[in-house]
PDB file of C-alpha atoms in Angstrom:
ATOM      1  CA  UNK P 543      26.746 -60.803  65.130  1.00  0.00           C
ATOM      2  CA  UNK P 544      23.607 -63.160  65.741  1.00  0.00           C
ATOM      3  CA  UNK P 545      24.322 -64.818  62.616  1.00  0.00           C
ATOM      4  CA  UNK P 546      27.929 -65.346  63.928  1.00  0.00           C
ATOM      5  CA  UNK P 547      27.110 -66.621  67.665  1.00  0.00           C
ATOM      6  CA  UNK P 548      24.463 -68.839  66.283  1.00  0.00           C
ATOM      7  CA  UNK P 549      26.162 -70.785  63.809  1.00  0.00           C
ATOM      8  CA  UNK P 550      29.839 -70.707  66.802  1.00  0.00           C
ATOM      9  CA  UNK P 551      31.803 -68.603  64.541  1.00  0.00           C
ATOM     10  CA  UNK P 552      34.871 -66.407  65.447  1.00  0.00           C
ATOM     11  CA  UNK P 553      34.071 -62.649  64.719  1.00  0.00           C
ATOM     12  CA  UNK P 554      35.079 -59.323  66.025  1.00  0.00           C
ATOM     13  CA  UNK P 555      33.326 -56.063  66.452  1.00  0.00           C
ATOM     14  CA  UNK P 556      35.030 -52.607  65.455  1.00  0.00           C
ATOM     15  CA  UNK P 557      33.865 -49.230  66.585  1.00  0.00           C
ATOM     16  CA  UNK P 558      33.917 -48.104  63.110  1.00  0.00           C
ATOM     17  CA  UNK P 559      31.188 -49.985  62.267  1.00  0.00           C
ATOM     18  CA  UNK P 560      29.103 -46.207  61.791  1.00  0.00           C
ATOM     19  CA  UNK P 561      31.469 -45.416  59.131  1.00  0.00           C
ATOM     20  CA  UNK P 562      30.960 -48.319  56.640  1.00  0.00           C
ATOM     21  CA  UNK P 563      27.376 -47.602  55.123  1.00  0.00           C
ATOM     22  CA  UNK P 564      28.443 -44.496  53.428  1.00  0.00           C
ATOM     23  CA  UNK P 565      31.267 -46.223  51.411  1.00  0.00           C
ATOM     24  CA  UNK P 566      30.591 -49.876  51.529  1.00  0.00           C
ATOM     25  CA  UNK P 567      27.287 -51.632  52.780  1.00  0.00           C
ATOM     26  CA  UNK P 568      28.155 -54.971  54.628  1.00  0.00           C
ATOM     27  CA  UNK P 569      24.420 -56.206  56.280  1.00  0.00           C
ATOM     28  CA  UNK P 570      21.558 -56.662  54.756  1.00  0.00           C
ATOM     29  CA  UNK P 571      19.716 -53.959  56.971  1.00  0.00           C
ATOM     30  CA  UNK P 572      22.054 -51.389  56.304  1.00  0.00           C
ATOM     31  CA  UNK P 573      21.851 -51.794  52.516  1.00  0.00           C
ATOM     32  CA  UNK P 574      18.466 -50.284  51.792  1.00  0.00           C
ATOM     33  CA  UNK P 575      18.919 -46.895  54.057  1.00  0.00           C
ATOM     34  CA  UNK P 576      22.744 -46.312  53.087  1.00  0.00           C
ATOM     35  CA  UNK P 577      22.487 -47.141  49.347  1.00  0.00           C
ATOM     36  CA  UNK P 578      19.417 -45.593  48.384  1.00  0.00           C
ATOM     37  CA  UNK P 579      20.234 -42.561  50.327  1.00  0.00           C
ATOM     38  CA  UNK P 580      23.059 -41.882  48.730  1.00  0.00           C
ATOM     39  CA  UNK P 581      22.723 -43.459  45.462  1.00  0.00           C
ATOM     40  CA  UNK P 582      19.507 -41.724  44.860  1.00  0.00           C
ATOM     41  CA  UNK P 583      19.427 -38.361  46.347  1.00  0.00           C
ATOM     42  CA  UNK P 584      22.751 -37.946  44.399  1.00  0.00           C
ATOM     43  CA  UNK P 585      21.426 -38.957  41.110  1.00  0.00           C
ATOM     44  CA  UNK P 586      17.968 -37.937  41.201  1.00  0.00           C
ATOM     45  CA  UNK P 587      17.805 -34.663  43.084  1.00  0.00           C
ATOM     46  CA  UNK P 588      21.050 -33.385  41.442  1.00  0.00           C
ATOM     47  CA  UNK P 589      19.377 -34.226  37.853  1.00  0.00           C
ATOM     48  CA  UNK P 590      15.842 -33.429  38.524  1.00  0.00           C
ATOM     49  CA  UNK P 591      16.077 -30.273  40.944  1.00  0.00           C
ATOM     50  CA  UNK P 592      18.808 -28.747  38.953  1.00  0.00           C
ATOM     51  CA  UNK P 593      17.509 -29.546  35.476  1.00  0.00           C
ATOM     52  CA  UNK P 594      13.395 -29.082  36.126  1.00  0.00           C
ATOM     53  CA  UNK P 595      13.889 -25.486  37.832  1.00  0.00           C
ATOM     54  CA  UNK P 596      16.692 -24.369  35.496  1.00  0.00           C
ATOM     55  CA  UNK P 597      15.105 -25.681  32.190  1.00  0.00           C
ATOM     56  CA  UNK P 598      11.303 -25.045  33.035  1.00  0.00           C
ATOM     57  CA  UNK P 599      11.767 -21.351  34.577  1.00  0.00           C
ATOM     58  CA  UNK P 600      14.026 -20.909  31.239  1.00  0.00           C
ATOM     59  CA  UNK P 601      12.132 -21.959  29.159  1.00  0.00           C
ATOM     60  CA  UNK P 602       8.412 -21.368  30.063  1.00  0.00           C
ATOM     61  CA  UNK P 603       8.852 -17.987  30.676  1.00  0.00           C
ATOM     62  CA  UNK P 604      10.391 -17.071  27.632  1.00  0.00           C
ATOM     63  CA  UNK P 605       7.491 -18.569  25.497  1.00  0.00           C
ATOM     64  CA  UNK P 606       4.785 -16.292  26.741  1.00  0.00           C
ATOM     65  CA  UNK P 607       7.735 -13.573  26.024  1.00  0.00           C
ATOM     66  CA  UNK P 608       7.957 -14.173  22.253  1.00  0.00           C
ATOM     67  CA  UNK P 609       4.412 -14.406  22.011  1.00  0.00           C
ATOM     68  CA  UNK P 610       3.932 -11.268  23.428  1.00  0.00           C
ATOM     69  CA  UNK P 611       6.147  -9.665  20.680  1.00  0.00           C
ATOM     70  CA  UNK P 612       4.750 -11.825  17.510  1.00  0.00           C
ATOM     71  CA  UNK P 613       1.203 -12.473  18.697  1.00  0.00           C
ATOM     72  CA  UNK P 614      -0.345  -9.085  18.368  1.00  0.00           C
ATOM     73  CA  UNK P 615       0.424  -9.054  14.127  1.00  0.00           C
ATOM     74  CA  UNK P 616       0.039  -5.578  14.628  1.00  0.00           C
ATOM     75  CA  UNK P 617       3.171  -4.860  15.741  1.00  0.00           C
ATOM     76  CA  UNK P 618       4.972  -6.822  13.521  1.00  0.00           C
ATOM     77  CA  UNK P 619       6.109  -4.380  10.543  1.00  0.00           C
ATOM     78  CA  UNK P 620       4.955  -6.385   6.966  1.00  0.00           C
ATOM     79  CA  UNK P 621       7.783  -6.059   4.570  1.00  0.00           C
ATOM     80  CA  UNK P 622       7.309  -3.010   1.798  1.00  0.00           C
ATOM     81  CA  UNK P 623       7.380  -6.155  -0.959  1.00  0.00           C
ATOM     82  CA  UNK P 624       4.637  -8.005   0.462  1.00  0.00           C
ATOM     83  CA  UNK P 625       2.039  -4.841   0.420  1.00  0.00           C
ATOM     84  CA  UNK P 626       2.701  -5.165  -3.061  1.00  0.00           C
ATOM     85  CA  UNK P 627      -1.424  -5.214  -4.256  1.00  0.00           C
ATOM     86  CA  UNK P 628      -3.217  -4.632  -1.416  1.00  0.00           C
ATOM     87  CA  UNK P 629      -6.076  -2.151  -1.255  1.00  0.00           C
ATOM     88  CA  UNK P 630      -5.737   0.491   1.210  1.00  0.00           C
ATOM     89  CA  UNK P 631      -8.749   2.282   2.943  1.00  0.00           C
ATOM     90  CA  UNK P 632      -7.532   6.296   3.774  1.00  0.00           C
ATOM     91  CA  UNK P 633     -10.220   9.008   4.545  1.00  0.00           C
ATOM     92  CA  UNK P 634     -12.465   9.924   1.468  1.00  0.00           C
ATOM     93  CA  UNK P 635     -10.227   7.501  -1.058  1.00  0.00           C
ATOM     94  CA  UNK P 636      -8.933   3.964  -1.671  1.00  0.00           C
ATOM     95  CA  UNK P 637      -5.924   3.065  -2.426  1.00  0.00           C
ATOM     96  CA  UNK P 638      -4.396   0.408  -4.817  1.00  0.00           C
ATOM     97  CA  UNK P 639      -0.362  -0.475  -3.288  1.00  0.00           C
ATOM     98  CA  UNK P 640       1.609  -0.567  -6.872  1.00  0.00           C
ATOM     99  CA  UNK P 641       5.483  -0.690  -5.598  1.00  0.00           C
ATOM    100  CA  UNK P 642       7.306  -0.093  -2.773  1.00  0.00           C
ATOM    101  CA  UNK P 643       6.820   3.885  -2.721  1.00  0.00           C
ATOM    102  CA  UNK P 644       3.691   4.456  -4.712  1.00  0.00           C
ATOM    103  CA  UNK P 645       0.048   3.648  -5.261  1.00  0.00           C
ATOM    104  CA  UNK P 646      -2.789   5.215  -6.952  1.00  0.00           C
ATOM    105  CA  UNK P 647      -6.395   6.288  -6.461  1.00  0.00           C
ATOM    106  CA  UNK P 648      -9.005   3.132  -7.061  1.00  0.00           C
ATOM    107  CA  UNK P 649     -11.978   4.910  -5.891  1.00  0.00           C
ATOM    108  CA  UNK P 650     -13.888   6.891  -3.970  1.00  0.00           C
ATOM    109  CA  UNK P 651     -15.192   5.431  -0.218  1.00  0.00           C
ATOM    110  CA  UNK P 652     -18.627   7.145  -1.203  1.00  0.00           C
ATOM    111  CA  UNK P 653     -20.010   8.129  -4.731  1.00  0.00           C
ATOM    112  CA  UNK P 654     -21.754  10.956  -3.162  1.00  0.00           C
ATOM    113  CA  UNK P 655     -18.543  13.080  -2.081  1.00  0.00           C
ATOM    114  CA  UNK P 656     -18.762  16.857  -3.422  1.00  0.00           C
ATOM    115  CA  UNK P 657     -15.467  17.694  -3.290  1.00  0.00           C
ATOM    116  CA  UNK P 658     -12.236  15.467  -3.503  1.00  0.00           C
ATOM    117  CA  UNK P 659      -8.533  16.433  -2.897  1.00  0.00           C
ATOM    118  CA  UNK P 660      -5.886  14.134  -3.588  1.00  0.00           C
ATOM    119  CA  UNK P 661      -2.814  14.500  -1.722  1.00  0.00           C
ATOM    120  CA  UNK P 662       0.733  14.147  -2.399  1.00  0.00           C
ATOM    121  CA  UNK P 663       1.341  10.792  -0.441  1.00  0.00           C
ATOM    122  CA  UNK P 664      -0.396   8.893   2.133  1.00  0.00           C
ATOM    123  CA  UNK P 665       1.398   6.753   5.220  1.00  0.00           C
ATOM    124  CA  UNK P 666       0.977   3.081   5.519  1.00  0.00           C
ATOM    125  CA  UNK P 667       2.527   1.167   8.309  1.00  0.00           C
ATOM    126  CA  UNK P 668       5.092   3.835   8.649  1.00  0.00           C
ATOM    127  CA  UNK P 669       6.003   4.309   5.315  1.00  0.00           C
ATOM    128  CA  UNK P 670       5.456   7.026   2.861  1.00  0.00           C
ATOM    129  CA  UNK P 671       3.877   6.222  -0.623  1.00  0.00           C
ATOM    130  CA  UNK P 672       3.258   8.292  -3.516  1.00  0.00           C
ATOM    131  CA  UNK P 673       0.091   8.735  -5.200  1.00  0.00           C
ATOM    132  CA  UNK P 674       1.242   8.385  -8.698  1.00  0.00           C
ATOM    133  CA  UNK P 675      -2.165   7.357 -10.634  1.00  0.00           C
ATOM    134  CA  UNK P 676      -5.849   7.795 -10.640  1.00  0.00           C
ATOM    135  CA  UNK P 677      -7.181   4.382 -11.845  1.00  0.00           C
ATOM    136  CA  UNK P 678      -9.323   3.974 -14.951  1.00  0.00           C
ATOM    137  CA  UNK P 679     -12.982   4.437 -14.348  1.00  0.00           C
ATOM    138  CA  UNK P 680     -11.668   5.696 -10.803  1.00  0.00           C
ATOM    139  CA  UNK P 681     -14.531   8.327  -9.962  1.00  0.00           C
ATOM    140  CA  UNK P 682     -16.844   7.466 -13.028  1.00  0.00           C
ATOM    141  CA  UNK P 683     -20.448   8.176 -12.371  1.00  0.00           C
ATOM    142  CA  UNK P 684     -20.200  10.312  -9.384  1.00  0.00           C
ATOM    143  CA  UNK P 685     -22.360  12.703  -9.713  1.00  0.00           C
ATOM    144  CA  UNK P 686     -22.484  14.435  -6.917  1.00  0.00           C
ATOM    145  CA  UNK P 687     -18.994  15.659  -7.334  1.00  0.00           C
ATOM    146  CA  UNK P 688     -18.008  19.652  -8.099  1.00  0.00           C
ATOM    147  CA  UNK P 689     -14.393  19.956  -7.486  1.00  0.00           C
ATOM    148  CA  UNK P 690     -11.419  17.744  -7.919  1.00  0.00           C
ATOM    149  CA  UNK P 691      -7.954  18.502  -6.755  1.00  0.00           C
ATOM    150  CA  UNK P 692      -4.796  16.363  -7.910  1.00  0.00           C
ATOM    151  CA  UNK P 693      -2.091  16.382  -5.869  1.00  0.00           C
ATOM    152  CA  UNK P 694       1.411  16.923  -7.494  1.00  0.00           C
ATOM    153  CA  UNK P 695       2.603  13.598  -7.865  1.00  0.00           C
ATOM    154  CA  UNK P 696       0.178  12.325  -9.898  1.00  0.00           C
ATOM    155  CA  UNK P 697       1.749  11.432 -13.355  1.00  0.00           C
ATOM    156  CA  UNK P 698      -1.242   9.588 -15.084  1.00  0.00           C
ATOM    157  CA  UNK P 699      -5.306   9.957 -15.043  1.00  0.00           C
ATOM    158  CA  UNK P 700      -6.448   6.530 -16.574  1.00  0.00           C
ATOM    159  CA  UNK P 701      -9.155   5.861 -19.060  1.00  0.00           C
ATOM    160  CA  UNK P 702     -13.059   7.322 -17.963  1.00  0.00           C
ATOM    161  CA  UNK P 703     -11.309   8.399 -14.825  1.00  0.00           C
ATOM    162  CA  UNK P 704     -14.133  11.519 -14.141  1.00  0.00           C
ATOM    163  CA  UNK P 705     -16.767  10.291 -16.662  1.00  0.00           C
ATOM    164  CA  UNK P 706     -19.992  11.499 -16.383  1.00  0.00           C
ATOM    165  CA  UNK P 707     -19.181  13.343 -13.779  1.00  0.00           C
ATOM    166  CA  UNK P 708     -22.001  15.313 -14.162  1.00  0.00           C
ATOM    167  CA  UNK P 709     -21.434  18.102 -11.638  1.00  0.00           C
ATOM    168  CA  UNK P 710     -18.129  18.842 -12.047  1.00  0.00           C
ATOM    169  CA  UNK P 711     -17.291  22.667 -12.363  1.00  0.00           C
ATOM    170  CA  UNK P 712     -13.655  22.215 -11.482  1.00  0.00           C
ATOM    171  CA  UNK P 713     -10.805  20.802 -12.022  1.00  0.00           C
ATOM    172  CA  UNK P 714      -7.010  21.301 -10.666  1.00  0.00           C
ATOM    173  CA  UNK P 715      -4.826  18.910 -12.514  1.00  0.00           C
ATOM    174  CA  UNK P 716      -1.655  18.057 -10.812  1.00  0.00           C
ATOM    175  CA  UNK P 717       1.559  20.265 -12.771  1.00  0.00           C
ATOM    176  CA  UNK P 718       3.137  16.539 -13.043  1.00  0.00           C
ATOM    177  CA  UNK P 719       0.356  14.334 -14.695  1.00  0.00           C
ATOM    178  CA  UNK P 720       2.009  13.526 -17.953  1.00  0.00           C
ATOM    179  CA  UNK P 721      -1.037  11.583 -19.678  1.00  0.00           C
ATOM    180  CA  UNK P 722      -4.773  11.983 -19.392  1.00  0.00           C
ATOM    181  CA  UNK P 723      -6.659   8.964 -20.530  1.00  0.00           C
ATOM    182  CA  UNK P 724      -9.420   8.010 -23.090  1.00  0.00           C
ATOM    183  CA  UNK P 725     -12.416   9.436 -21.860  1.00  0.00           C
ATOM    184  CA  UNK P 726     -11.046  10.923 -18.936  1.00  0.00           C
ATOM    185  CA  UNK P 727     -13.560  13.682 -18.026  1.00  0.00           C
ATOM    186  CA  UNK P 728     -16.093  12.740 -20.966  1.00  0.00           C
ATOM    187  CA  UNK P 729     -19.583  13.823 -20.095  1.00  0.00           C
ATOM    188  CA  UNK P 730     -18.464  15.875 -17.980  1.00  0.00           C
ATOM    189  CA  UNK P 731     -21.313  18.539 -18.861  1.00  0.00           C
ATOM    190  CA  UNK P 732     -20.866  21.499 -16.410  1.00  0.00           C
ATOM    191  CA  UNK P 733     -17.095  21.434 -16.770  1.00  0.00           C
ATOM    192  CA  UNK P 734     -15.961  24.988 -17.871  1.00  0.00           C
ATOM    193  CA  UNK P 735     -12.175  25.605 -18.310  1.00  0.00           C
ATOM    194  CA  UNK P 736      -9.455  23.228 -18.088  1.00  0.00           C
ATOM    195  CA  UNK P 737      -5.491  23.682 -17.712  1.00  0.00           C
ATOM    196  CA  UNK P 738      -3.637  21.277 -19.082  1.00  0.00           C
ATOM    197  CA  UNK P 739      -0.595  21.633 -16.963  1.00  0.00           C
ATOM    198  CA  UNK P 740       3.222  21.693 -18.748  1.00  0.00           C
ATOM    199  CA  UNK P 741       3.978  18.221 -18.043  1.00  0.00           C
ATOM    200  CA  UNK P 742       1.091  16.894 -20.175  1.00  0.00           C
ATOM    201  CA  UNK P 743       2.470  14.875 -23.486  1.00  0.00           C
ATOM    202  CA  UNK P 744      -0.581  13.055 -24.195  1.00  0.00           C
ATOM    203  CA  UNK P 745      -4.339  13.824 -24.183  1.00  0.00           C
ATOM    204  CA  UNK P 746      -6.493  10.928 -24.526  1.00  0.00           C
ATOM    205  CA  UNK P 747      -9.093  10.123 -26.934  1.00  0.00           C
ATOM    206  CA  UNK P 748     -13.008  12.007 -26.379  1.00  0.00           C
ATOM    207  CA  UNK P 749     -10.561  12.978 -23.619  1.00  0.00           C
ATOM    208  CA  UNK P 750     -13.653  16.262 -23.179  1.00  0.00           C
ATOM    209  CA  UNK P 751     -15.954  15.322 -25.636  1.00  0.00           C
ATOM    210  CA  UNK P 752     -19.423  16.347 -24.487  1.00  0.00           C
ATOM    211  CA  UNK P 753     -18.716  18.522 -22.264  1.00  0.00           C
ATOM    212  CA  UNK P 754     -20.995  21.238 -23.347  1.00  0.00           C
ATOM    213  CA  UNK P 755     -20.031  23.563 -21.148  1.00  0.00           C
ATOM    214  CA  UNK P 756     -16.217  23.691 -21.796  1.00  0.00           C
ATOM    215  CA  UNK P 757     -15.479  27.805 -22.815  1.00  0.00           C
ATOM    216  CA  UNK P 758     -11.502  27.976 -21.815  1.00  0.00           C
ATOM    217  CA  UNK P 759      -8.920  25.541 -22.664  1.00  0.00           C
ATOM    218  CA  UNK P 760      -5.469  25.877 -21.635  1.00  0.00           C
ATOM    219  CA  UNK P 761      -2.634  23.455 -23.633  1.00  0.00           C
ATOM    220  CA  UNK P 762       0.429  23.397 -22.108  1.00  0.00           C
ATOM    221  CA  UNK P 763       3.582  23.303 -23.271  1.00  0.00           C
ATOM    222  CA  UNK P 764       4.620  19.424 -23.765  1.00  0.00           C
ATOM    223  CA  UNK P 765       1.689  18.460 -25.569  1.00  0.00           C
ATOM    224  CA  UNK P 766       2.791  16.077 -28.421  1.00  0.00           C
ATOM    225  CA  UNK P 767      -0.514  14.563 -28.975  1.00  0.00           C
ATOM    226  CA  UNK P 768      -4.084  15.467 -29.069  1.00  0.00           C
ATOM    227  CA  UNK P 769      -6.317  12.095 -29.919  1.00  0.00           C
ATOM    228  CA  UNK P 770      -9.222  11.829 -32.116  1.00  0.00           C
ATOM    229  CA  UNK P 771     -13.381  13.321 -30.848  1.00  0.00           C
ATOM    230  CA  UNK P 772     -11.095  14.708 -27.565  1.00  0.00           C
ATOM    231  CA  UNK P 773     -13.238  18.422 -27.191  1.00  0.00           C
ATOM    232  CA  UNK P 774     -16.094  17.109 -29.968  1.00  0.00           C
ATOM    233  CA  UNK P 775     -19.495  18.359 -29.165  1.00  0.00           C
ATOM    234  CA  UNK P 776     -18.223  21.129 -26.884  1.00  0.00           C
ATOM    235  CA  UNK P 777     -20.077  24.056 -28.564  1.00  0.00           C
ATOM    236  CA  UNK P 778     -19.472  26.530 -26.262  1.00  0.00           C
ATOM    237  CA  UNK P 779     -15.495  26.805 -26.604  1.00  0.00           C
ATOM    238  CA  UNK P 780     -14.704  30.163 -27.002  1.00  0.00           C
ATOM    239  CA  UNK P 781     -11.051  30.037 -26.230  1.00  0.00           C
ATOM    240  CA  UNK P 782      -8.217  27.883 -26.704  1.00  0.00           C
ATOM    241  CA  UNK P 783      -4.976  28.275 -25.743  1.00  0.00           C
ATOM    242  CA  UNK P 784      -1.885  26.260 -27.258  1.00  0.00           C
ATOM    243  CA  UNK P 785       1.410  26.636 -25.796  1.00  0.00           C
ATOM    244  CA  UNK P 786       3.041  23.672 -26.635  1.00  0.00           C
ATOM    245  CA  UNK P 787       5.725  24.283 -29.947  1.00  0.00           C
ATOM    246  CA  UNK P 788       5.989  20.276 -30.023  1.00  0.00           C
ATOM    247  CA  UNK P 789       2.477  19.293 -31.110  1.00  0.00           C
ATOM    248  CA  UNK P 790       2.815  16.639 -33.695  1.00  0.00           C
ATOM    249  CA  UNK P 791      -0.694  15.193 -34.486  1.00  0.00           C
ATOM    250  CA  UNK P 792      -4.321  16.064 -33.462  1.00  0.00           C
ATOM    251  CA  UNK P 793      -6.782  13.473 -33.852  1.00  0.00           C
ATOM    252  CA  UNK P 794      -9.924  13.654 -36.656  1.00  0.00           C
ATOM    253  CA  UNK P 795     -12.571  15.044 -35.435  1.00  0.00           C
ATOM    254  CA  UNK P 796     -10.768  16.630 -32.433  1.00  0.00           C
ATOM    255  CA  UNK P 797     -13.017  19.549 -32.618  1.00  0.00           C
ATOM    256  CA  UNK P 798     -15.540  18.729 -34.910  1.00  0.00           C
ATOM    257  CA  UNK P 799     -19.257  20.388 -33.526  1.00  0.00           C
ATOM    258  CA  UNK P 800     -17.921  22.789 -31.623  1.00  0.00           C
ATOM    259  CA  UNK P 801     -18.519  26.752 -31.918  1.00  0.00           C
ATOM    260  CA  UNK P 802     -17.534  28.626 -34.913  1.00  0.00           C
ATOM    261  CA  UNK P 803     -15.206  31.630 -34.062  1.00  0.00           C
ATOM    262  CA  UNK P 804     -13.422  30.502 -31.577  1.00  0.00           C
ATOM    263  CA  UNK P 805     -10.063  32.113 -30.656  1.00  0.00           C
ATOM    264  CA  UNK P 806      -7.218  29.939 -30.895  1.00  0.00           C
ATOM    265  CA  UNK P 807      -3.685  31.317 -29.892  1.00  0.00           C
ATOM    266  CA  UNK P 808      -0.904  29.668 -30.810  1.00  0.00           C
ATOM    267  CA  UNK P 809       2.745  30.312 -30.134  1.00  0.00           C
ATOM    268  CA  UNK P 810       4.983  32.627 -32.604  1.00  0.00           C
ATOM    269  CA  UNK P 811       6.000  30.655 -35.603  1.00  0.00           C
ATOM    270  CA  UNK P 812       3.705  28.038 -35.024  1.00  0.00           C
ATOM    271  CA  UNK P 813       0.685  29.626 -37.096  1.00  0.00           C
ATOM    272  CA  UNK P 814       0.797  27.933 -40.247  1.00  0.00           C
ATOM    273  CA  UNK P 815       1.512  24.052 -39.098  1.00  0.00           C
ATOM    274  CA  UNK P 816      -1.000  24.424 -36.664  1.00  0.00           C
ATOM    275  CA  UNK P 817      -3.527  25.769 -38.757  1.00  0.00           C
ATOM    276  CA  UNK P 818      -3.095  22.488 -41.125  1.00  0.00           C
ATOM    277  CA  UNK P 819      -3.463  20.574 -37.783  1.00  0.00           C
ATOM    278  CA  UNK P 820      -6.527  22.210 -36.431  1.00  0.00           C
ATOM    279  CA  UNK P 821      -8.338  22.249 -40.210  1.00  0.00           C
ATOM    280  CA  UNK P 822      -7.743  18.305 -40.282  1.00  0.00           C
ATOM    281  CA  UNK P 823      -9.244  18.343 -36.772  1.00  0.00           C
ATOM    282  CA  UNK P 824     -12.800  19.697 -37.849  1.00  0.00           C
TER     283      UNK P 824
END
């Protein structure tokens, strides 16, 4: 309106005047307050305040949520594949992880334990393994030890498993082992009656030798195979007991140096192919 009466124009003033900055901006003045109010607070603070506290409040606080679940590893369940190896640490024993659903005995925490029991199975993150083995050379040289009980899942007792075992009186094999190793319980010298359970196909080479102690021996019925030296030196055996009808070979020198007039039983019709057996033994 200056501009106009300055400069003698012709111009008119309307009482709408108010109206125009919120659609169309016509001075100068006007401009600046009606455009960037509403060009910028539309824009900006729908964008920002609707994307910032929707996104961030989102997002942010479902971070710390995942790490809570993931973060502790101990929670998180390892899959039965990956175990697959992996030594396990369980009371008296150690464990060696050898499939999905069973393991077998490594060692012994201590070498000084008296007595050792084997169970059936142990638990590892919630799931249930068999003890299926006792590793060769497993308890070798522990002298201290006097009794050994294997629970009755084990299937095999590896090579020098209990040898020189010194102090061992007793010994409860498992009624599923189905081998026992070279050497198993060799040196064993205060061993004095073992049970070879039914299950038992194979007995080892010097499987007992030197065990001087050794009186009773029980065979059981499976036995295919007795190896070579596997009761030699045992001079006090004063029984032995075969039950097995499917005993193919024993091994020279089986029971060479061992005492003369020993009873040995075997089953009814067996006599005379046994006899050739043990004679070859000597």
């Amino acid at each position: 309106e200056a501009y106009m009466k300055n400069n003698n124009l012709p111009y008119k003033t309307y009482e709408v005047k108010k109206q125009e900055p919120t659609t169309k901006p016509t001075t100068e003045p006007t401009t600046k307050p009606t455009t960037e109010p509403t060009t910028e607070p539309t824009t900006e603070p729908t964008t920002e305040p609707t994307t910032e506290p929707t996104t961030e409040p989102t997002t942010k606080p479902s971070t710390p949520a995942t790490q809570t679940t993931t973060k502790p590893g101990e929670t998180k369940k390892p899959s039965a594949k990956s175990l697959i190896g992996k030594t396990v640490k369980k009371g008296k024993l150690q464990y060696k992880i050898l499939s999905t659903t069973g393991v077998s005995v490594k060692k012994p925490v201590k070498k000084t334990y008296k007595e050792i029991i084997i169970p059936k199975t142990i638990k590892y993150y919630g799931r249930t393994y068999k003890i299926t083995k006792i590793e060769n050379k497993a308890f070798q040289g522990c002298k201290s030890l006097k009794t050994v009980e294997l629970g009755n899942n084990v299937k095999k007792i590896g090579d020098s498993a209990f040898r020189d075992c010194t102090k061992l009186v007793n010994v409860m094999i498992g009624s599923n082992v189905t081998s026992i190793g070279k050497h198993a319980f060799r040196g064993c010298k205060k061993l004095k009656e073992i049970v070879i359970t039914n299950y038992v196909k194979t007995i080892g080479d010097s499987a007992f030798q030197d065990c001087p102690s050794l009186a009773y021996i029980t065979i059981g019925a499976r036995v295919e195979t007795i190896g070579k030296n596997a009761f030699r030196n045992d001079k006090k055996i004063k029984e032995i007991e075969i039950k097995t009808k499917r005993l193919k070979k024993i091994g020279k020198k089986a029971l060479q140096n061992t005492k003369k007039g020993k009873i040995i039983r075997v089953p009814s019709g067996k006599k005379k192919a046994y006899t050739k057996l043990i004679k070859a033994a000597k």
